[in-house]
Amino acid sequence: MTIYKYIKFYLIILILAISSLAYSLESVRVMVLPFEIEGREDYLYLGVEIQNNIRAHLEDDGAISMDSSSVFGDDDKGLIGIDDMCAMGATAGADYLVLGKQVWKGDRFLLNVRILEVSTKKLVDSFGVEGGALEDLPGIAKQFSSKIISKIFKQEIVARIIISGNKRIETDVIKKKISTSPGEIYLLKNFSKDLKALYAMGYFDDIRIETEESPDGKVVIFKVKEKPSIKTISFRGLGVFTPDEAKENLTIKDGSILNVFEIRRNIVRMEELYKEKQYHNVKITYETHDLGDGRVDLKFILEEGKKVKVRQIVLMGNSIYSDKELKKMMSTKEKGFFSFLTSSGVLNKEDLYQDAARLYAFYHNNGYMHAKIGEPEVEYEGEWIKVTIRIQEGEQFKVGNVDLDGDSVIPKDDLLKALEITKETFYNREVIRNDILALTDLYSDLGYAYVDISPRIKSELDIKIVNITYAVSKGEKVYFEKILITGNSKTRDKVIRRELPVIEQGPYSRTALKRAERNLVRLDFFEDLSINTSRGSSDDKMVLKINVKEKPTGSISFGGGFSSEENAFVMASLSQKNLFGRGQILSLKAELGSKTTSYTIDFKEPWIFDSHWSGGINLYNWKREYDYYDTDRQGGGFYVGYPVFDYTRVSCSYSIDMGDISNYYYDTPESIYELNDQTITSSSLTARLNYDSRNKAFNATSGSDHSISLQYSGIGGDVGYTKVRLETGWYFPLFWKFVGFAHGKTGIMWKNSGKVLPDYDLFRLGGINSLRGFEWEDLAPKETIDLHKRYPEHYEEGHVVETEVGGYKFVQANFECLFPFDDGGGIMGFIFFDTGELYDDGEKIKVDNLRESIGFGVRWNSPMGPLRLEYGYILDPKKDAGEGGRFEFSMGAAF
C-alpha cells in the first residue's frame, strides 16, 4: 500500500470510531427522577429544579434526557422498589435511572445521587456532596452530571489543573482564562478553546497541554513559555522628534510584555505622527536584543526621509475664475521660496477639506448656485505632493423676485427692507443665510421662539434668474414661565436677575438673551456660565435656565514698578467686588513710594434699592513729595448715576479736598509758592456721560468705551478751575484671533477768576496708563522762575531756573494689537504704539511735535487677580526729556 492509502485507511478508521462514539452517546437514554427533599418543607420545589438542572447538563454532554412525569407522575418514589422502578423505566425505553435525595440539617444540606441500570436492575454508582447555600446547587448539579456521564459512558474526569513554566504571570490570572475546571468530563474539544483563550492574553510564546493519570481522574498540565518583557525602548535614526517625545506617543512602555502585534500598531502610530509633520516617506522597522533573563531591549529603526511638501495644486474645470484668484482663498499653498518662514507647501488634510468648502462657498456666494467642488485628490510623488481639485462652475444666476410668504406679524414692506439679498445683483447663499438669521431675530424678539424660516429657491434656467421666497411659520408666541438660577452659592439671585433684560411671564427674545449673557460676563463674578432654554408646561411657555460657576471676587493685590510720577513704588489693595453677594464693591488701597503715601477707601452700589440708580462714596488721605514741594491732602466725595440709553450712563459727583503744602524748594512752581503755607480747600462738581459696550472689563475683545466729563471746582473753597476731558476706545477684530484697540484721550482746563489753581491739579502724562516708556517729567511743560525776584537777598538779578509743571491741555493716542495666548483669552500679549504731548496754558496743540513710544506687554486675568507687565521704548529720545525704555507692572493674588 502507498503512503496515501495508509493515510486514507486510518482516516476512515478514525471517522468510524468517532461516529461510533457519537452514536453510543446519542443512543443512551437517561431518565432523571425528581429529587426527594427532607428536613425543609418550604424547599420541596427544589426537587424538580435539581432534576431539570441535571437533565440540562446531561443533554449538553450528549445524552438523551427523558421526561419522568409521564411514567412516575406524582407518586412518592420512596414507596416504589428498585425492581418496580426499573420495570417502569424499561417500559418507557430508558437505559438508566438517576435518583437523588437532598437532606437538610439546619442551614446545610447533603445531596445524594444513585444511578440504576434498567436492564440489569443493578446500582451502577452512588455519590454525595455537602453544601451550605442554595447558590451552590447549580455548580453541584454540573458536577453530578459529569460523574453520571463518566459512569455511563466510561469517560474520565478532570481531577486537577496545574500551570507550570510561568514566572511573571500569576497562576490565578492564567486559571481564570481556562474554562475547563476540575470535576468536568475530560474532553479534548474544551482544551482547544482554552488554548485560544491563553494565546489571546498575548503573554505566551508557546503553550502545551500534558496529562497524567491519578486515582481521581486526569491531571491536566498547562506548560507555558512566557514572552520576554521589554527592559528598555530606544531609537536609531530619530531626528524630527526627541526620544522623550517619541516615547510619549507609544502605547508600549519599558517593562511591557513583548507583543509583535502591539509593536506593529505602534509603528503605524509613529508613521502617522511623521505624516502630520509632512514626512510621508518615513520607514520604520524594529529589532530586539535578548538579554538572557526573560528580558529584551527593543529598538525602533527609522529612515525619516525628507519632508514632503505640496509642489503643485491643480484646479481643473474653472474658467470664470483664474487659478490665482482661487488659490488665494486656500490655506493650503504650494511650496514657495520662503516656505521656511511661511509654512507654504505644508499639507494638512483637515485644512485641505476646508479649502474645498471655502471654494464651494465662494462660487455659491457669487451667483453660481449649481457649482460643485470635488473631493481633493492627493498624490505622493517621491518628495512632492500633487493636489487636484475638480470644479464644475455651472451658470451664474441673478437675483430675481424676492418675496415673503406665510405668517406675518410685521408689515411685509418692513421685512423686505430688512433683507440684504434685495441689494445683491447675483445669488448669494451667505446673504440668504444671514437674512434668515435676521428675520429669525425679528420674530423671536416679538416672542416667537419657534419661528421657522426657510427659503424657497426657484431658478429660471432660460434667463438665468433665481426667485427667492422666504416662507415664514411663526408658531405660537412664547413666554418665560420660570427663570431658574443654579450654581450661585454666594451671589444672590436678585443680583443676577436684575442683569437680565427678560422677566418671568414676559415674552421670549433672542436678542435679550444675548444681552443677558453679555451683562453677566461683564459682572466678572463667574468663572463660567451657561444660558439654556427648555419647554415649559405648555407649548407657549418656556423655562430659562441660568447656571453659573462662581469665582473668587475678593482680592489682595500687590504691585510695583516705576511709575510716571514715582521712581520705585509698591502698592497693596484689599477689594471685594461682590460684597456679601449683593454686587456691591468695596476696596481699600494703600500705595507706598519714594514720593507718595496714599490710603483710599471706596464703596460702590451699582443698584441703589434695586433701582437703576447707582452710587458710591470714597475717602482718601494722600501725602505726596513733588520735586519742588510736599502736599498732605485729605478728602472724599460721593456720586450718583443713571442709565439713559443702551450701554449709556450719566453720573454726577461731588468731592471736597483739604490740603497743606510744605517743604517749599527754591524752584517751587509759582502756583504753589504764592499759596504761602496756607491750608487749601477745594470743592468741585463733576458731570460725566459714559458709553461702555465692551464685552469684558479686562482684556476686552469687542465693543467700545467713550466718555465726556466736565468738572467745575470753585463751589466754595480756595481752588477754582474748569476741566473738560474726552476719551474714546474701540476694540475690533483684525485677523485670526488678533484684536485691534484704538484709544484716544484729550483734556483742557482753565483757571476760574478769583481762585487759585495749584500745580498738583493740572494734567500729567506718562506711565502705564498713558504714554508708556515716559516719566511725567519727560513731557512736562517748563515754567521759568526768577530767583532774584523771589529771593533778592540770595540771587542776583537775571538769575532764573526752569521748573517742570503740570499741563493745561494734553492729547494722547494709543494703538494696540492684542493676541491671546490661551483659548479663554485670560492671557493676552500685545504690541503697542503710543503718542501724545502735554501743553502749557499758552501753547497750541501741534500734531508734528507729539512724542512717541513703542513696546510690548502681557496682561493676564489670573486666578490671583489682574496682572500687567509692559515695556515702552521712546522713539524720539531727547536729553533730559525721555530716552531709552522702561518696564512697569502690577500683579495681584486672590482669596
CSV table of N, CA, C and O in Angstrom, one decimal, residues 235-243 245-246 249-250 266-284 300-308 346-347 380 385:
chain,number,residue,atom,x,y,z
A,235,PHE,N,15.8,54.2,20.1
A,235,PHE,CA,15.5,54.6,18.7
A,235,PHE,C,16.9,54.8,18.0
A,235,PHE,O,17.8,55.3,18.6
A,236,ARG,N,16.9,54.5,16.7
A,236,ARG,CA,18.0,54.8,15.9
A,236,ARG,C,17.5,55.5,14.6
A,236,ARG,O,16.6,55.1,14.0
A,237,GLY,N,18.1,56.7,14.3
A,237,GLY,CA,17.7,57.4,13.2
A,237,GLY,C,16.7,58.5,13.5
A,237,GLY,O,16.0,59.0,12.6
A,238,LEU,N,16.4,58.7,14.8
A,238,LEU,CA,15.4,59.7,15.2
A,238,LEU,C,16.0,61.1,15.1
A,238,LEU,O,17.0,61.4,15.6
A,239,GLY,N,15.2,62.0,14.4
A,239,GLY,CA,15.7,63.4,14.2
A,239,GLY,C,14.6,64.4,14.3
A,239,GLY,O,14.8,65.4,14.9
A,240,VAL,N,13.4,64.1,13.8
A,240,VAL,CA,12.3,65.0,13.9
A,240,VAL,C,11.8,65.2,15.3
A,240,VAL,O,11.4,66.2,15.7
A,241,PHE,N,11.7,64.0,16.0
A,241,PHE,CA,11.2,64.0,17.4
A,241,PHE,C,12.4,63.7,18.3
A,241,PHE,O,13.4,63.0,17.9
A,242,THR,N,12.3,64.1,19.6
A,242,THR,CA,13.3,63.7,20.6
A,242,THR,C,12.8,62.3,21.1
A,242,THR,O,11.7,62.0,21.0
A,243,PRO,N,13.7,61.6,21.7
A,243,PRO,CA,13.4,60.3,22.2
A,243,PRO,C,12.2,60.3,23.2
A,243,PRO,O,11.3,59.5,23.2
A,245,GLU,N,9.8,62.6,23.3
A,245,GLU,CA,8.6,62.9,22.5
A,245,GLU,C,8.1,61.6,21.9
A,245,GLU,O,6.8,61.4,21.8
A,246,ALA,N,9.0,60.8,21.3
A,246,ALA,CA,8.6,59.6,20.6
A,246,ALA,C,8.0,58.6,21.6
A,246,ALA,O,6.9,58.0,21.4
A,249,ASN,N,4.3,59.1,22.8
A,249,ASN,CA,3.3,58.7,21.8
A,249,ASN,C,3.1,57.2,21.6
A,249,ASN,O,2.3,56.7,20.8
A,250,LEU,N,4.0,56.4,22.3
A,250,LEU,CA,3.9,54.9,22.2
A,250,LEU,C,2.9,54.4,23.3
A,250,LEU,O,2.8,54.9,24.4
A,266,ASN,N,2.2,50.2,17.1
A,266,ASN,CA,2.9,51.4,17.4
A,266,ASN,C,3.7,52.0,16.3
A,266,ASN,O,4.0,53.2,16.2
A,267,ILE,N,4.2,51.1,15.4
A,267,ILE,CA,4.9,51.6,14.2
A,267,ILE,C,4.0,52.4,13.3
A,267,ILE,O,4.3,53.5,12.8
A,268,VAL,N,2.7,51.9,13.2
A,268,VAL,CA,1.7,52.6,12.4
A,268,VAL,C,1.4,54.0,13.1
A,268,VAL,O,1.3,55.0,12.4
A,269,ARG,N,1.4,54.0,14.4
A,269,ARG,CA,1.1,55.2,15.1
A,269,ARG,C,2.2,56.2,14.9
A,269,ARG,O,2.0,57.4,14.7
A,270,MET,N,3.5,55.8,14.9
A,270,MET,CA,4.6,56.7,14.7
A,270,MET,C,4.6,57.2,13.2
A,270,MET,O,4.9,58.4,13.0
A,271,GLU,N,4.3,56.3,12.3
A,271,GLU,CA,4.2,56.8,10.9
A,271,GLU,C,3.2,57.9,10.7
A,271,GLU,O,3.4,58.8,10.0
A,272,GLU,N,2.0,57.8,11.4
A,272,GLU,CA,1.0,58.8,11.3
A,272,GLU,C,1.6,60.2,11.9
A,272,GLU,O,1.3,61.2,11.4
A,273,LEU,N,2.3,60.1,13.0
A,273,LEU,CA,2.9,61.3,13.6
A,273,LEU,C,3.9,61.9,12.6
A,273,LEU,O,3.9,63.2,12.4
A,274,TYR,N,4.7,61.1,11.9
A,274,TYR,CA,5.6,61.7,10.9
A,274,TYR,C,4.8,62.3,9.7
A,274,TYR,O,5.2,63.3,9.2
A,275,LYS,N,3.7,61.7,9.3
A,275,LYS,CA,3.0,62.2,8.2
A,275,LYS,C,2.3,63.6,8.6
A,275,LYS,O,2.2,64.4,7.7
A,276,GLU,N,2.0,63.7,9.8
A,276,GLU,CA,1.5,65.0,10.3
A,276,GLU,C,2.6,66.1,10.2
A,276,GLU,O,2.2,67.3,10.0
A,277,LYS,N,3.8,65.7,10.2
A,277,LYS,CA,4.9,66.6,10.1
A,277,LYS,C,5.4,66.7,8.6
A,277,LYS,O,6.5,67.2,8.4
A,278,GLN,N,4.7,66.1,7.7
A,278,GLN,CA,5.0,66.1,6.3
A,278,GLN,C,6.1,65.1,5.9
A,278,GLN,O,6.6,65.2,4.8
A,279,TYR,N,6.4,64.1,6.7
A,279,TYR,CA,7.4,63.1,6.4
A,279,TYR,C,6.6,61.9,5.9
A,279,TYR,O,6.5,60.9,6.7
A,280,HIS,N,6.2,61.9,4.7
A,280,HIS,CA,5.3,60.8,4.2
A,280,HIS,C,6.1,59.6,3.7
A,280,HIS,O,5.5,58.6,3.5
A,281,ASN,N,7.4,59.7,3.6
A,281,ASN,CA,8.2,58.6,3.1
A,281,ASN,C,9.0,57.9,4.2
A,281,ASN,O,9.9,57.1,4.0
A,282,VAL,N,8.6,58.1,5.5
A,282,VAL,CA,9.3,57.5,6.6
A,282,VAL,C,9.1,56.0,6.6
A,282,VAL,O,8.1,55.4,6.2
A,283,LYS,N,10.2,55.3,6.9
A,283,LYS,CA,10.2,53.8,7.0
A,283,LYS,C,10.6,53.4,8.4
A,283,LYS,O,11.7,53.9,8.9
A,284,ILE,N,9.9,52.6,9.1
A,284,ILE,CA,10.2,52.2,10.5
A,284,ILE,C,10.2,50.7,10.6
A,284,ILE,O,9.2,50.0,10.2
A,300,PHE,N,13.6,50.7,17.8
A,300,PHE,CA,13.0,51.1,16.6
A,300,PHE,C,14.0,51.8,15.7
A,300,PHE,O,14.7,52.7,16.1
A,301,ILE,N,14.0,51.3,14.4
A,301,ILE,CA,15.0,51.8,13.4
A,301,ILE,C,14.2,52.6,12.4
A,301,ILE,O,13.3,52.2,11.8
A,302,LEU,N,14.6,53.9,12.3
A,302,LEU,CA,13.9,54.8,11.4
A,302,LEU,C,14.7,55.3,10.3
A,302,LEU,O,15.9,55.6,10.4
A,303,GLU,N,14.1,55.4,9.1
A,303,GLU,CA,14.6,56.2,8.0
A,303,GLU,C,13.6,57.2,7.7
A,303,GLU,O,12.6,57.0,7.0
A,304,GLU,N,13.9,58.4,8.2
A,304,GLU,CA,12.8,59.5,8.2
A,304,GLU,C,12.6,60.0,6.8
A,304,GLU,O,11.5,60.5,6.4
A,305,GLY,N,13.6,60.0,5.9
A,305,GLY,CA,13.5,60.6,4.6
A,305,GLY,C,13.4,62.1,4.7
A,305,GLY,O,13.6,62.7,5.8
A,306,LYS,N,13.0,62.8,3.7
A,306,LYS,CA,12.9,64.2,3.6
A,306,LYS,C,11.4,64.6,3.8
A,306,LYS,O,10.5,63.9,3.5
A,307,LYS,N,11.2,65.9,4.2
A,307,LYS,CA,9.9,66.4,4.4
A,307,LYS,C,9.2,66.5,3.0
A,307,LYS,O,9.8,67.0,2.1
A,308,VAL,N,8.0,66.0,2.9
A,308,VAL,CA,7.3,66.0,1.6
A,308,VAL,C,6.4,67.3,1.6
A,308,VAL,O,5.6,67.5,2.6
A,346,VAL,N,3.0,73.0,3.2
A,346,VAL,CA,2.6,72.0,4.2
A,346,VAL,C,1.2,71.5,4.0
A,346,VAL,O,0.3,72.3,3.7
A,347,LEU,N,1.0,70.2,4.0
A,347,LEU,CA,-0.3,69.6,3.7
A,347,LEU,C,-1.0,69.2,5.0
A,347,LEU,O,-0.4,68.4,5.8
A,380,TYR,N,1.1,61.3,-3.9
A,380,TYR,CA,2.5,61.5,-3.4
A,380,TYR,C,3.5,61.0,-4.5
A,380,TYR,O,3.4,59.9,-5.0
A,385,ILE,N,4.2,66.5,-3.3
A,385,ILE,CA,2.7,66.2,-3.3
A,385,ILE,C,2.0,67.0,-4.3
A,385,ILE,O,2.3,68.1,-4.5
